[in-house]
GROMACS .gro file of C-alpha atoms in nm:
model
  186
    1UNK     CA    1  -1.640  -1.017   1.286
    2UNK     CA    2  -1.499  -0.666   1.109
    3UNK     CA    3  -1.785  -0.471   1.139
    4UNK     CA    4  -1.862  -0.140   0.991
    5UNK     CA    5  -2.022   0.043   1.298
    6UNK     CA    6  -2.079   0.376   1.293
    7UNK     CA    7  -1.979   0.554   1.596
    8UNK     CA    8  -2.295   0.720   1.734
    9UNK     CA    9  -2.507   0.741   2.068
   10UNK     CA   10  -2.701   0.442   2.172
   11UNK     CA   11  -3.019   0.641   2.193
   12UNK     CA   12  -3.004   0.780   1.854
   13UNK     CA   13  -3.251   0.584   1.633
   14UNK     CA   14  -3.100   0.651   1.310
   15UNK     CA   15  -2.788   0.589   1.468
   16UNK     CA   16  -2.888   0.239   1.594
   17UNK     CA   17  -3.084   0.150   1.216
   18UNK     CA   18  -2.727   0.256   1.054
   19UNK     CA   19  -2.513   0.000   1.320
   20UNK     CA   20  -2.778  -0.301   1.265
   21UNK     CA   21  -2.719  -0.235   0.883
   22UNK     CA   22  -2.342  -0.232   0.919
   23UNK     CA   23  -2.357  -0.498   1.105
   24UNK     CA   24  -2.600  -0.708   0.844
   25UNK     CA   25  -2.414  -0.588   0.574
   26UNK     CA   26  -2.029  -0.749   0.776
   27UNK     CA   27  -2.227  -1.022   0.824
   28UNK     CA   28  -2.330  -1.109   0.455
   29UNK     CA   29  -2.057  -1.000   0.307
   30UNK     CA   30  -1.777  -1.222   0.551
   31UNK     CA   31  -1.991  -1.532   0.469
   32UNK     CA   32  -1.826  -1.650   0.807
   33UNK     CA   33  -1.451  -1.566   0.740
   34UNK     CA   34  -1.318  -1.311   0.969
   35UNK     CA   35  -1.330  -0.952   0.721
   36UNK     CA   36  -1.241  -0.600   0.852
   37UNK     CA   37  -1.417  -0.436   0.690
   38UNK     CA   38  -1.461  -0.132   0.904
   39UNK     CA   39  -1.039  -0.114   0.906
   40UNK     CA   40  -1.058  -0.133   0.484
   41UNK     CA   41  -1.356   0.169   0.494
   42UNK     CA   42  -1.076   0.345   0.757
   43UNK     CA   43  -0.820   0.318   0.494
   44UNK     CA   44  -1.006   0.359   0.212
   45UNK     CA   45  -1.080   0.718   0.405
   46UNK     CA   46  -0.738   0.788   0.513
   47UNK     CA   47  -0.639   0.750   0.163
   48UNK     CA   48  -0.859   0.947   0.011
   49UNK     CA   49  -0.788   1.244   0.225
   50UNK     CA   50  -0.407   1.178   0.158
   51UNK     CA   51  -0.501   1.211  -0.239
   52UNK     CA   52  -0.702   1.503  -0.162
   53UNK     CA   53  -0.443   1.703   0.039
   54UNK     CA   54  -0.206   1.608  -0.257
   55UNK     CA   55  -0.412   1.721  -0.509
   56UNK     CA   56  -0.454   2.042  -0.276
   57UNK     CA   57  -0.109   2.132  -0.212
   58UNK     CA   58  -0.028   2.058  -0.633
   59UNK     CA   59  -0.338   2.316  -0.736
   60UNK     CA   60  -0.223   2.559  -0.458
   61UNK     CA   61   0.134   2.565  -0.632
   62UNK     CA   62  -0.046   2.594  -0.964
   63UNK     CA   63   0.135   2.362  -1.151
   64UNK     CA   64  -0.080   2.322  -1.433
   65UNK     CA   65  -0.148   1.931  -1.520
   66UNK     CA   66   0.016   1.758  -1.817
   67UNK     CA   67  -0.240   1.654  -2.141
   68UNK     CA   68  -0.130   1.319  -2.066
   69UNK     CA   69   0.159   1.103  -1.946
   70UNK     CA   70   0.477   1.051  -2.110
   71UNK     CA   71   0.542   0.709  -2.216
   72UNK     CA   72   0.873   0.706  -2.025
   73UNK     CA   73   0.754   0.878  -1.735
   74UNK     CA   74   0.506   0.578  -1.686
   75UNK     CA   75   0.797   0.303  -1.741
   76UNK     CA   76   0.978   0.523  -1.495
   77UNK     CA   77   0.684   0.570  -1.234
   78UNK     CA   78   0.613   0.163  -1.306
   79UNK     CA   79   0.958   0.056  -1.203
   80UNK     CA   80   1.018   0.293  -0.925
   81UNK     CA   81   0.672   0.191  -0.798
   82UNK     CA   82   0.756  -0.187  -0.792
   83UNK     CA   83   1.075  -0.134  -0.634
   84UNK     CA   84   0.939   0.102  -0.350
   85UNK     CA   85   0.625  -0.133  -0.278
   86UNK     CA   86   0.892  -0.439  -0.219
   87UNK     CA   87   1.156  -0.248  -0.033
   88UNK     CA   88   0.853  -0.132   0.223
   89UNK     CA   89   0.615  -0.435   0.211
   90UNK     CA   90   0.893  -0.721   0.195
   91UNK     CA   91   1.278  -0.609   0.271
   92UNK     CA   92   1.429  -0.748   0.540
   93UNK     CA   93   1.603  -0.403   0.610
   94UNK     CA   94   1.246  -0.251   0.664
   95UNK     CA   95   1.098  -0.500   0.878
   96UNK     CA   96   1.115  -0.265   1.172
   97UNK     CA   97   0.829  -0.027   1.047
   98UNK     CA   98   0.580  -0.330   1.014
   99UNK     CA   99   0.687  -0.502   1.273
  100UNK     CA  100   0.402  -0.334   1.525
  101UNK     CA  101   0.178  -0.444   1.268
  102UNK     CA  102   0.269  -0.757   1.161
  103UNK     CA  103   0.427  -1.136   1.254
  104UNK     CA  104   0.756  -1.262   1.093
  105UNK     CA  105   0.719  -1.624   0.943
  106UNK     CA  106   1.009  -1.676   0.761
  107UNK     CA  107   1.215  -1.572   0.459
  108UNK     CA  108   1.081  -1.542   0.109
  109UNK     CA  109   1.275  -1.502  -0.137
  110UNK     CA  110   1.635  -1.293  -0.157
  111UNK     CA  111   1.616  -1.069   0.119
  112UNK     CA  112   1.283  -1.067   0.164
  113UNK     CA  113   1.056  -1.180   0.436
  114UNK     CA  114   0.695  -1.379   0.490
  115UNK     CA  115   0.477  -1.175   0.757
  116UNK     CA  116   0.151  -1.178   0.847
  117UNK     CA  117  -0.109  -0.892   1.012
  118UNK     CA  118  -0.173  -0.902   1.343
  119UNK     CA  119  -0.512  -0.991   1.403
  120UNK     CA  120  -0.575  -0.829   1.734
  121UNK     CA  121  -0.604  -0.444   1.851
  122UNK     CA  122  -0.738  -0.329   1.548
  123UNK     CA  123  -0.379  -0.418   1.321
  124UNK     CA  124  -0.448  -0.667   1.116
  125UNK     CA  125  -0.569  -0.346   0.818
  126UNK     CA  126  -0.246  -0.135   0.851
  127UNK     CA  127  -0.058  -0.542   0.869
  128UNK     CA  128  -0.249  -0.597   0.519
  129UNK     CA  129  -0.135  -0.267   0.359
  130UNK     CA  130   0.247  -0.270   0.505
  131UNK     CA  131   0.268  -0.664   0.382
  132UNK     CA  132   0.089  -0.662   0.046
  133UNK     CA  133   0.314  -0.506  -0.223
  134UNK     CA  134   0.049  -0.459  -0.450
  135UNK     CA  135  -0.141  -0.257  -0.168
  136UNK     CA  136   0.164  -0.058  -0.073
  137UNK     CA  137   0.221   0.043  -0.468
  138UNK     CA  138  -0.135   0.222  -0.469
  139UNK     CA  139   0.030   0.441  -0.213
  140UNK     CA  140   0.358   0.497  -0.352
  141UNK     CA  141   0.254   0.585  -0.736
  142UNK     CA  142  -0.018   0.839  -0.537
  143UNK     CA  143   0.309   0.964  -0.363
  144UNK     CA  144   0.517   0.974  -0.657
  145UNK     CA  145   0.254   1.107  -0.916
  146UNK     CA  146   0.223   1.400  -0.648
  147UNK     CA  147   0.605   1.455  -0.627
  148UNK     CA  148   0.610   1.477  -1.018
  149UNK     CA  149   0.408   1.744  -0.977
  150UNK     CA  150   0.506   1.956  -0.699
  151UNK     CA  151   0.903   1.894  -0.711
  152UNK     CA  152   0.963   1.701  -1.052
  153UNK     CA  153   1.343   1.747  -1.028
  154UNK     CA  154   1.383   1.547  -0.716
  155UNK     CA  155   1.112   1.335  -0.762
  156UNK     CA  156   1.249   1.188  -1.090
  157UNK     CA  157   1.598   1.144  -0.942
  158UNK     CA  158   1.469   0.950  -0.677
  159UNK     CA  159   1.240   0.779  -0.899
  160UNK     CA  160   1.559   0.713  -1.128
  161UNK     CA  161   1.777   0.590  -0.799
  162UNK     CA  162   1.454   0.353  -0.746
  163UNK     CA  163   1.485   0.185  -1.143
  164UNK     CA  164   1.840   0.111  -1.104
  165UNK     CA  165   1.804  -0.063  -0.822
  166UNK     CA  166   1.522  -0.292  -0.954
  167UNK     CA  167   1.745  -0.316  -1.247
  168UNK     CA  168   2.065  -0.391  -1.016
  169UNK     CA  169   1.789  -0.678  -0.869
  170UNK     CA  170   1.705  -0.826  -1.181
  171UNK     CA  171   2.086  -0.887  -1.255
  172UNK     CA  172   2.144  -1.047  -0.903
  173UNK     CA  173   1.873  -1.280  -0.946
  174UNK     CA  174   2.017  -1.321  -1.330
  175UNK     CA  175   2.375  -1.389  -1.204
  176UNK     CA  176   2.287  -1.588  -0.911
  177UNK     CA  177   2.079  -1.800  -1.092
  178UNK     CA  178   2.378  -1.837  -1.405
  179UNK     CA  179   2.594  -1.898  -1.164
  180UNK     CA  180   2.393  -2.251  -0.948
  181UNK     CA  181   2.343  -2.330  -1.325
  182UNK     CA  182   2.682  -2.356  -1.441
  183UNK     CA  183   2.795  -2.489  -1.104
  184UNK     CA  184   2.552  -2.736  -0.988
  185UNK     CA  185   2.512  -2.525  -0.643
  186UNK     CA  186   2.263  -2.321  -0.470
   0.00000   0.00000   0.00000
């Protein structure tokens, strides 16, 4: 059912009031749909210490923190961060990192591909996150906001690398879809 169960002892009391409460609360919540929660609280942990060891490692270098963002450098970070999310969560070329996480259905869309979690052993969380784009990009803008901090050079170069290509995209779809226009074809 995706419950949140603490891991304790049996005989603990407190330990047994907190499970029956987790348990209550999974059982509420799911309204009878099948809800992992206790894989989204993992996550949500997971990514919170992976924000918090960023944010470490950029006050240990002592980079001191801008006042605020630069216009462009939110354009940029916006575009790389779309481009990254698809090319993990979707490309076809990527496949192999989700695939012990997920289930191909079919294509979607230019290169891309249709998968679905696994729903046994625990997967079907990390199969959410790898297949959602708009999951994945909560992730990648953590990872690039980081890298603008603690190597800013690189970071925006790859971030620059990643814009092209969603620009590159854009054209393909433009030109492809020009082209079945002007020719009657798929």
């Amino acid at each position: 059912m995706g419950d949140i169960t603490p891991d304790a002892t049996p005989d603990n009391p407190l330990a047994r009031r907190l499970r029956e409460l987790a348990r209550r609360t999974g059982r509420r919540y799911s309204a009878g749909h099948d809800r992992p929660l206790g894989g989204y609280l993992a996550a949500m942990t997971v990514f919170g210490a992976y924000t918090a060891a960023w944010a470490t490692a950029v006050r240990l270098r002592g980079r001191p923190l801008p006042d605020r963002p630069q216009p462009w450098d939110v354009v940029l970070t916006s575009v790389a961060t779309f481009r990254l999310s698809r090319l993990l969560s979707k490309a076809s070329v990527t496949s192999p990192l989700r695939a012990p996480f997920t289930r191909y259905v079919g294509p979607q869309g230019p290169a891309e591909l249709h998968e679905e979690a696994e729903a046994e052993d625990g997967r079907d969380t990390v199969g959410e996150l790898v297949t959602c784009p708009f999951c994945t990009s909560v992730w990648v803008v953590s990872t690039l906001t980081a890298g603008q901090m603690l190597w800013p050079r690189a970071t925006r170069t790859a971030m620059g690398a990643l814009a092209a290509l969603a620009g590159a995209d854009a054209l393909q779809l433009a030109y492809g879809g020009l082209m079945s226009r002007t020719t009657g074809g798929d």
